[in-house]
Coordinates of C-alpha atoms (C1' of nucleotides) in Angstrom, one line a residue:
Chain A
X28 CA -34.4 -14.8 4.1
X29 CA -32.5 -16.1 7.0
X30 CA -29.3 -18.1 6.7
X31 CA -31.0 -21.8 7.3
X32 CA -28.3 -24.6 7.3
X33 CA -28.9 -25.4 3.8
X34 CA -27.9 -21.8 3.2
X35 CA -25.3 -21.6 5.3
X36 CA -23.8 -25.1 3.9
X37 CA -24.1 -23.6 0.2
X38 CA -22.3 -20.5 1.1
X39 CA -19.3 -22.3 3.1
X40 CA -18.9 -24.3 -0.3
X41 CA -18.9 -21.4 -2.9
X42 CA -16.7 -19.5 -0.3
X43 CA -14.5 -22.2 -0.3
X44 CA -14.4 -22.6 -4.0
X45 CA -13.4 -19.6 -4.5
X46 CA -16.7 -17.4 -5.7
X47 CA -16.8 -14.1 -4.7
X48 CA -19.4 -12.8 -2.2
X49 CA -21.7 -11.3 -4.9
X50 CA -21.5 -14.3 -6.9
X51 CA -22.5 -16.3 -3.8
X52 CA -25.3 -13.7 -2.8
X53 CA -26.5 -13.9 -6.4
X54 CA -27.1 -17.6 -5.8
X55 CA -28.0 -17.8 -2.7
X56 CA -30.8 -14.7 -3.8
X57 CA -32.3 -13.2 -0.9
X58 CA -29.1 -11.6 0.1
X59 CA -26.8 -9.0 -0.7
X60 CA -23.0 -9.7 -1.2
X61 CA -22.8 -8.0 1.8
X62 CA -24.9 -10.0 3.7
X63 CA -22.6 -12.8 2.7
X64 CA -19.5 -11.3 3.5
X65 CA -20.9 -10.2 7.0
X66 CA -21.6 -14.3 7.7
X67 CA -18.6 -15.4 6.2
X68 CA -16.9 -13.4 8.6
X69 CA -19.0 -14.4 11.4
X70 CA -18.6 -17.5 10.8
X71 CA -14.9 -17.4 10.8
X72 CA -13.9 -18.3 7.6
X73 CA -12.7 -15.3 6.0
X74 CA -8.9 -16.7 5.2
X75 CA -10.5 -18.2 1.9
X76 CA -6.6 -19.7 1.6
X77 CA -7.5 -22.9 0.2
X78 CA -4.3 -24.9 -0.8
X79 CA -4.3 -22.8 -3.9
X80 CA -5.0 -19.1 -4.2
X81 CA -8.0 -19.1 -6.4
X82 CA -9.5 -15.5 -8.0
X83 CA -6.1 -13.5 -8.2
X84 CA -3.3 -15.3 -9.2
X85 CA -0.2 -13.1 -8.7
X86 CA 3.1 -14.0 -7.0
X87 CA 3.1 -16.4 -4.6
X88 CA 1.0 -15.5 -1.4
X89 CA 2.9 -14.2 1.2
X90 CA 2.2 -16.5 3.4
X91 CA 2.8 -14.1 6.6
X92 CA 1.5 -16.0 9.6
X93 CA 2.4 -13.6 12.1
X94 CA 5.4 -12.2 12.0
X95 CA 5.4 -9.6 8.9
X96 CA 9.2 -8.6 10.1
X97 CA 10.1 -11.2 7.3
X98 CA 13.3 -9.3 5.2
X99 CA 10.8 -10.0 1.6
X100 CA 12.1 -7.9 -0.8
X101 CA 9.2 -8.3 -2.7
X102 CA 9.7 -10.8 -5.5
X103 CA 9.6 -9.7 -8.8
X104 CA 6.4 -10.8 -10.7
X105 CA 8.1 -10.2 -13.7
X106 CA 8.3 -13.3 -15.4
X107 CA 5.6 -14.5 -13.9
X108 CA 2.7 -14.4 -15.6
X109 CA 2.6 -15.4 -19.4
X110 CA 3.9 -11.6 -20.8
X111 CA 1.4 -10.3 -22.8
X112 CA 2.9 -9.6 -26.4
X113 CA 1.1 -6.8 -28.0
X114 CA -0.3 -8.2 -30.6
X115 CA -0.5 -6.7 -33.8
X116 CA -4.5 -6.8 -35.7
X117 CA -4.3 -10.1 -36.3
X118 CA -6.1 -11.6 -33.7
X119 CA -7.2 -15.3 -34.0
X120 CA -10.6 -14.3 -35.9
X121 CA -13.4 -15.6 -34.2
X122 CA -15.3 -17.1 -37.4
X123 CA -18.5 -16.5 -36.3
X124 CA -20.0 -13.3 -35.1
X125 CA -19.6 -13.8 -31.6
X126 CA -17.9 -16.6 -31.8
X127 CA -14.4 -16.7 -30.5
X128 CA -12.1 -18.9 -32.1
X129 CA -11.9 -22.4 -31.0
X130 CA -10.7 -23.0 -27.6
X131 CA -8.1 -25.4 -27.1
X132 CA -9.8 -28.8 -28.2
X133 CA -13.1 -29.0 -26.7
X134 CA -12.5 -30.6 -23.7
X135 CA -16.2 -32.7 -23.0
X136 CA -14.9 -33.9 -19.6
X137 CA -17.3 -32.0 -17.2
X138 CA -16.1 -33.6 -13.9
X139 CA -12.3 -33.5 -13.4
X140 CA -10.7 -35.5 -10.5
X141 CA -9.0 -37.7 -13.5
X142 CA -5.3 -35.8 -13.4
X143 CA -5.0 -35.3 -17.4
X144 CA -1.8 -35.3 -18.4
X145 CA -0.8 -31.5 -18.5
X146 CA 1.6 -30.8 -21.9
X147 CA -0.3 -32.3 -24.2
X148 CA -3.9 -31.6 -24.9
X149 CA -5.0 -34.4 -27.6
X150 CA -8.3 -33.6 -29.7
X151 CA -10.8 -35.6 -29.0
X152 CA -11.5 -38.3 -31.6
X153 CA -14.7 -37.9 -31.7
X154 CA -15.9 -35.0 -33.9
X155 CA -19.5 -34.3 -32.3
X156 CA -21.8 -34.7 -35.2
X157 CA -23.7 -31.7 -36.2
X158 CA -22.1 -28.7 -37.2
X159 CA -19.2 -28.8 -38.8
X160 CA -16.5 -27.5 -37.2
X161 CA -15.1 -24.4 -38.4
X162 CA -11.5 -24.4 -40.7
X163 CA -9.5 -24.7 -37.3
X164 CA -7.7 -21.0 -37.2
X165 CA -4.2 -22.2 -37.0
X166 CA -4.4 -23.7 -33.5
X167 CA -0.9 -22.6 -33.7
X168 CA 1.5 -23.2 -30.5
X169 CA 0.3 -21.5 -27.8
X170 CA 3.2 -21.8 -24.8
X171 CA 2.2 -24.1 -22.6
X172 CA 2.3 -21.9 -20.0
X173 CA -1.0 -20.3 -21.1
X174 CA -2.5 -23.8 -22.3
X175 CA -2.1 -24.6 -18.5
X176 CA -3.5 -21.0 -17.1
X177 CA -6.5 -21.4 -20.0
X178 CA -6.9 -24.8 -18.2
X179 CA -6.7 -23.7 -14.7
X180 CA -9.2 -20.7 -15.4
X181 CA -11.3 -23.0 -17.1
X182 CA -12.0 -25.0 -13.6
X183 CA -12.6 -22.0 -12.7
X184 CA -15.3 -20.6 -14.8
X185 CA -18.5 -19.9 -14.0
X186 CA -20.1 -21.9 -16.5
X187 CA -22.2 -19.2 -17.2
X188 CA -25.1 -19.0 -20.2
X189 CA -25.6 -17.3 -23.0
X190 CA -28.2 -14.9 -21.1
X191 CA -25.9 -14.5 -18.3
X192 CA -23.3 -12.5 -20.9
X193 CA -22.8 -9.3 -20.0
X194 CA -20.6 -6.2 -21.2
X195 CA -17.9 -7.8 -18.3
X196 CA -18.0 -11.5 -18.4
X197 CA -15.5 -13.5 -20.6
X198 CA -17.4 -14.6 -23.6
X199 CA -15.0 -17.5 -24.2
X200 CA -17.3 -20.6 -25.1
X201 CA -15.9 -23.9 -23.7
X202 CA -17.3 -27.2 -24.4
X203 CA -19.3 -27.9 -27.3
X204 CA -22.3 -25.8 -28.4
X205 CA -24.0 -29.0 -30.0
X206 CA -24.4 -30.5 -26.6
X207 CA -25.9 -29.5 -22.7
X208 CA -22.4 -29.2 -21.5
X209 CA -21.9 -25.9 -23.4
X210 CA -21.0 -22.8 -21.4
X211 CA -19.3 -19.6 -21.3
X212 CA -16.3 -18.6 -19.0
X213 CA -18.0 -15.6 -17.5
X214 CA -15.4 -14.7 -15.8
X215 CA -14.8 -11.3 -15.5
X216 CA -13.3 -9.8 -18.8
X217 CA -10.2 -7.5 -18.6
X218 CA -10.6 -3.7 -19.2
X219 CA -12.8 -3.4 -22.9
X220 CA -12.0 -6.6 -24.1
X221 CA -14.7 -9.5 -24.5
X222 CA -12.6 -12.4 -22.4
X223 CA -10.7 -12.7 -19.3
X224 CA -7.0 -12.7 -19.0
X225 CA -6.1 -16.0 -19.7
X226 CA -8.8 -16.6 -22.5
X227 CA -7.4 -12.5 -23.8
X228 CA -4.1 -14.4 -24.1
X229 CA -4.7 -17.2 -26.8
X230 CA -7.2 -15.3 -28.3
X231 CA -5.0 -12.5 -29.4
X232 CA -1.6 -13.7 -30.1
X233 CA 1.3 -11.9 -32.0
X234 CA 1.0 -13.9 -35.3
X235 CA 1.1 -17.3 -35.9
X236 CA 4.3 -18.3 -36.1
X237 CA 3.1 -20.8 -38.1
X238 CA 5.2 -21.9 -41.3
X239 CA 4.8 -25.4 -40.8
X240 CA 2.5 -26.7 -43.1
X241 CA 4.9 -28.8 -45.0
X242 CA 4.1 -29.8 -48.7
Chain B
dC9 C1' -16.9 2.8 -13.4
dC10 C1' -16.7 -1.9 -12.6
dC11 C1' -15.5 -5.0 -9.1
dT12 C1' -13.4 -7.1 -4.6
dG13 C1' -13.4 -8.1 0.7
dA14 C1' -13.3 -5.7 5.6
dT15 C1' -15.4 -3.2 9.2
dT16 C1' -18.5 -0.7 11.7
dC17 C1' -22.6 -0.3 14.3
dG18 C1' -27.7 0.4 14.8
dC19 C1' -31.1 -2.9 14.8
Chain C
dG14 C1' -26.8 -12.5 14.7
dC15 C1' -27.8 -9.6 10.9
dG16 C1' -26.6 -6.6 7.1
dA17 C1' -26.6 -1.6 5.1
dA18 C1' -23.3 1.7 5.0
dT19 C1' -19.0 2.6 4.7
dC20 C1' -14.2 1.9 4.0
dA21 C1' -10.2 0.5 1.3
dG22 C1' -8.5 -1.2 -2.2
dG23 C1' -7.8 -3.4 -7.7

DNA sequence: CCCTGATTCGC
DNA sequence: GCGAATCAGG
């Protein structure tokens, strides 16, 4: 395989996106991740800093253009990311085997370019006919915080299939199985556990602190 | 161990 | 220019 400009094109773009070298190799086929670091680098483009800092998400990116004699303290990540409660075994149940629990509402918009409204996710009112949807495990509160990583990640997903599962790929479903635009995260799942970070994070939560449920 | 990108260096 | 091998991390 030689790096044609059809090639070359498809590699800036997943680069740019934010993919990682294997995950571009593995597309590109033919080529070994490190094939595709070794053009990405000689093609220059190696600062992959992209108005947002994609794959790892932790403080904010020292932005150290050239003079590192900057006085940074280092900034406490502490309450940065959502902190993960131990939770206690009461995980949201998926209800199916395999089956996490429902995602925040299904969100059917493939393409995204229309800014939704972060804060609020409102179910769709459509219910897609076909199966019915399983007794919503009390889609309790999740801080919004996390709603808005889930969301982010969920951009970022691989939109992998259900062949493409493996022991370390988040096995969070998004979308709705009952139609083509059904995938799985597949992004790599933390240490033992069948999702990613963010999807880790509203799957297992403390316990619903859920005593609406007025009567 | 799984993975990441960075560099080197013979080809 | 290319990319395997290696390095250096997470």
């Amino acid at each position: 395989m030689s790096w044609t400009d059809e090639r070359v094109e498809l590699l800036k773009k997943m680069w740019t996106e934010g993919q990682s070298a294997s995950q571009i190799a593995k597309e590109l086929g033919g080529v070994t991740r490190n094939a595709v670091i070794g053009k990405v680098h000689r093609l220059g483009l190696s600062n992959r800093v992209e108005g947002a800092a994609p794959t790892p998400a932790p403080a904010a990116a020292p932005a150290a253009v050239a003079k590192p004699a900057a006085p940074e303290p280092v900034a406490a990540p502490a309450a940065a990311a959502a902190p993960r409660v131990e939770p206690e075994p009461e995980p949201v149940r998926p209800t199916i085997a395999a089956v996490p629990p429902r995602p925040a509402p299904a969100a059917p918009q493939p393409v995204a370019a229309v800014a939704p409204v972060p804060g609020v996710v409102r179910k769709p009112a459509l219910v897609p006919a076909g199966q019915p949807l399983p007794p919503q495990p009390s889609l309790n509160e999740i801080s919004p915080e996390t709603l808005a990583s889930v969301r982010e990640v969920e951009k970022r997903s691989r939109k992998i299939s259900l062949m493409e599962l493996t022991e370390r790929t988040c096995k969070w479903p998004i979308g709705d199985p009952a139609t083509e635009n059904f995938y799985f995260c597949g992004l790599p799942s933390s240490a033992g556990k069948p999702y990613c970070e963010a999807h880790v994070s509203v799957a297992f939560q403390p316990m619903s602190a859920r005593r609406d449920r007025r009567r």
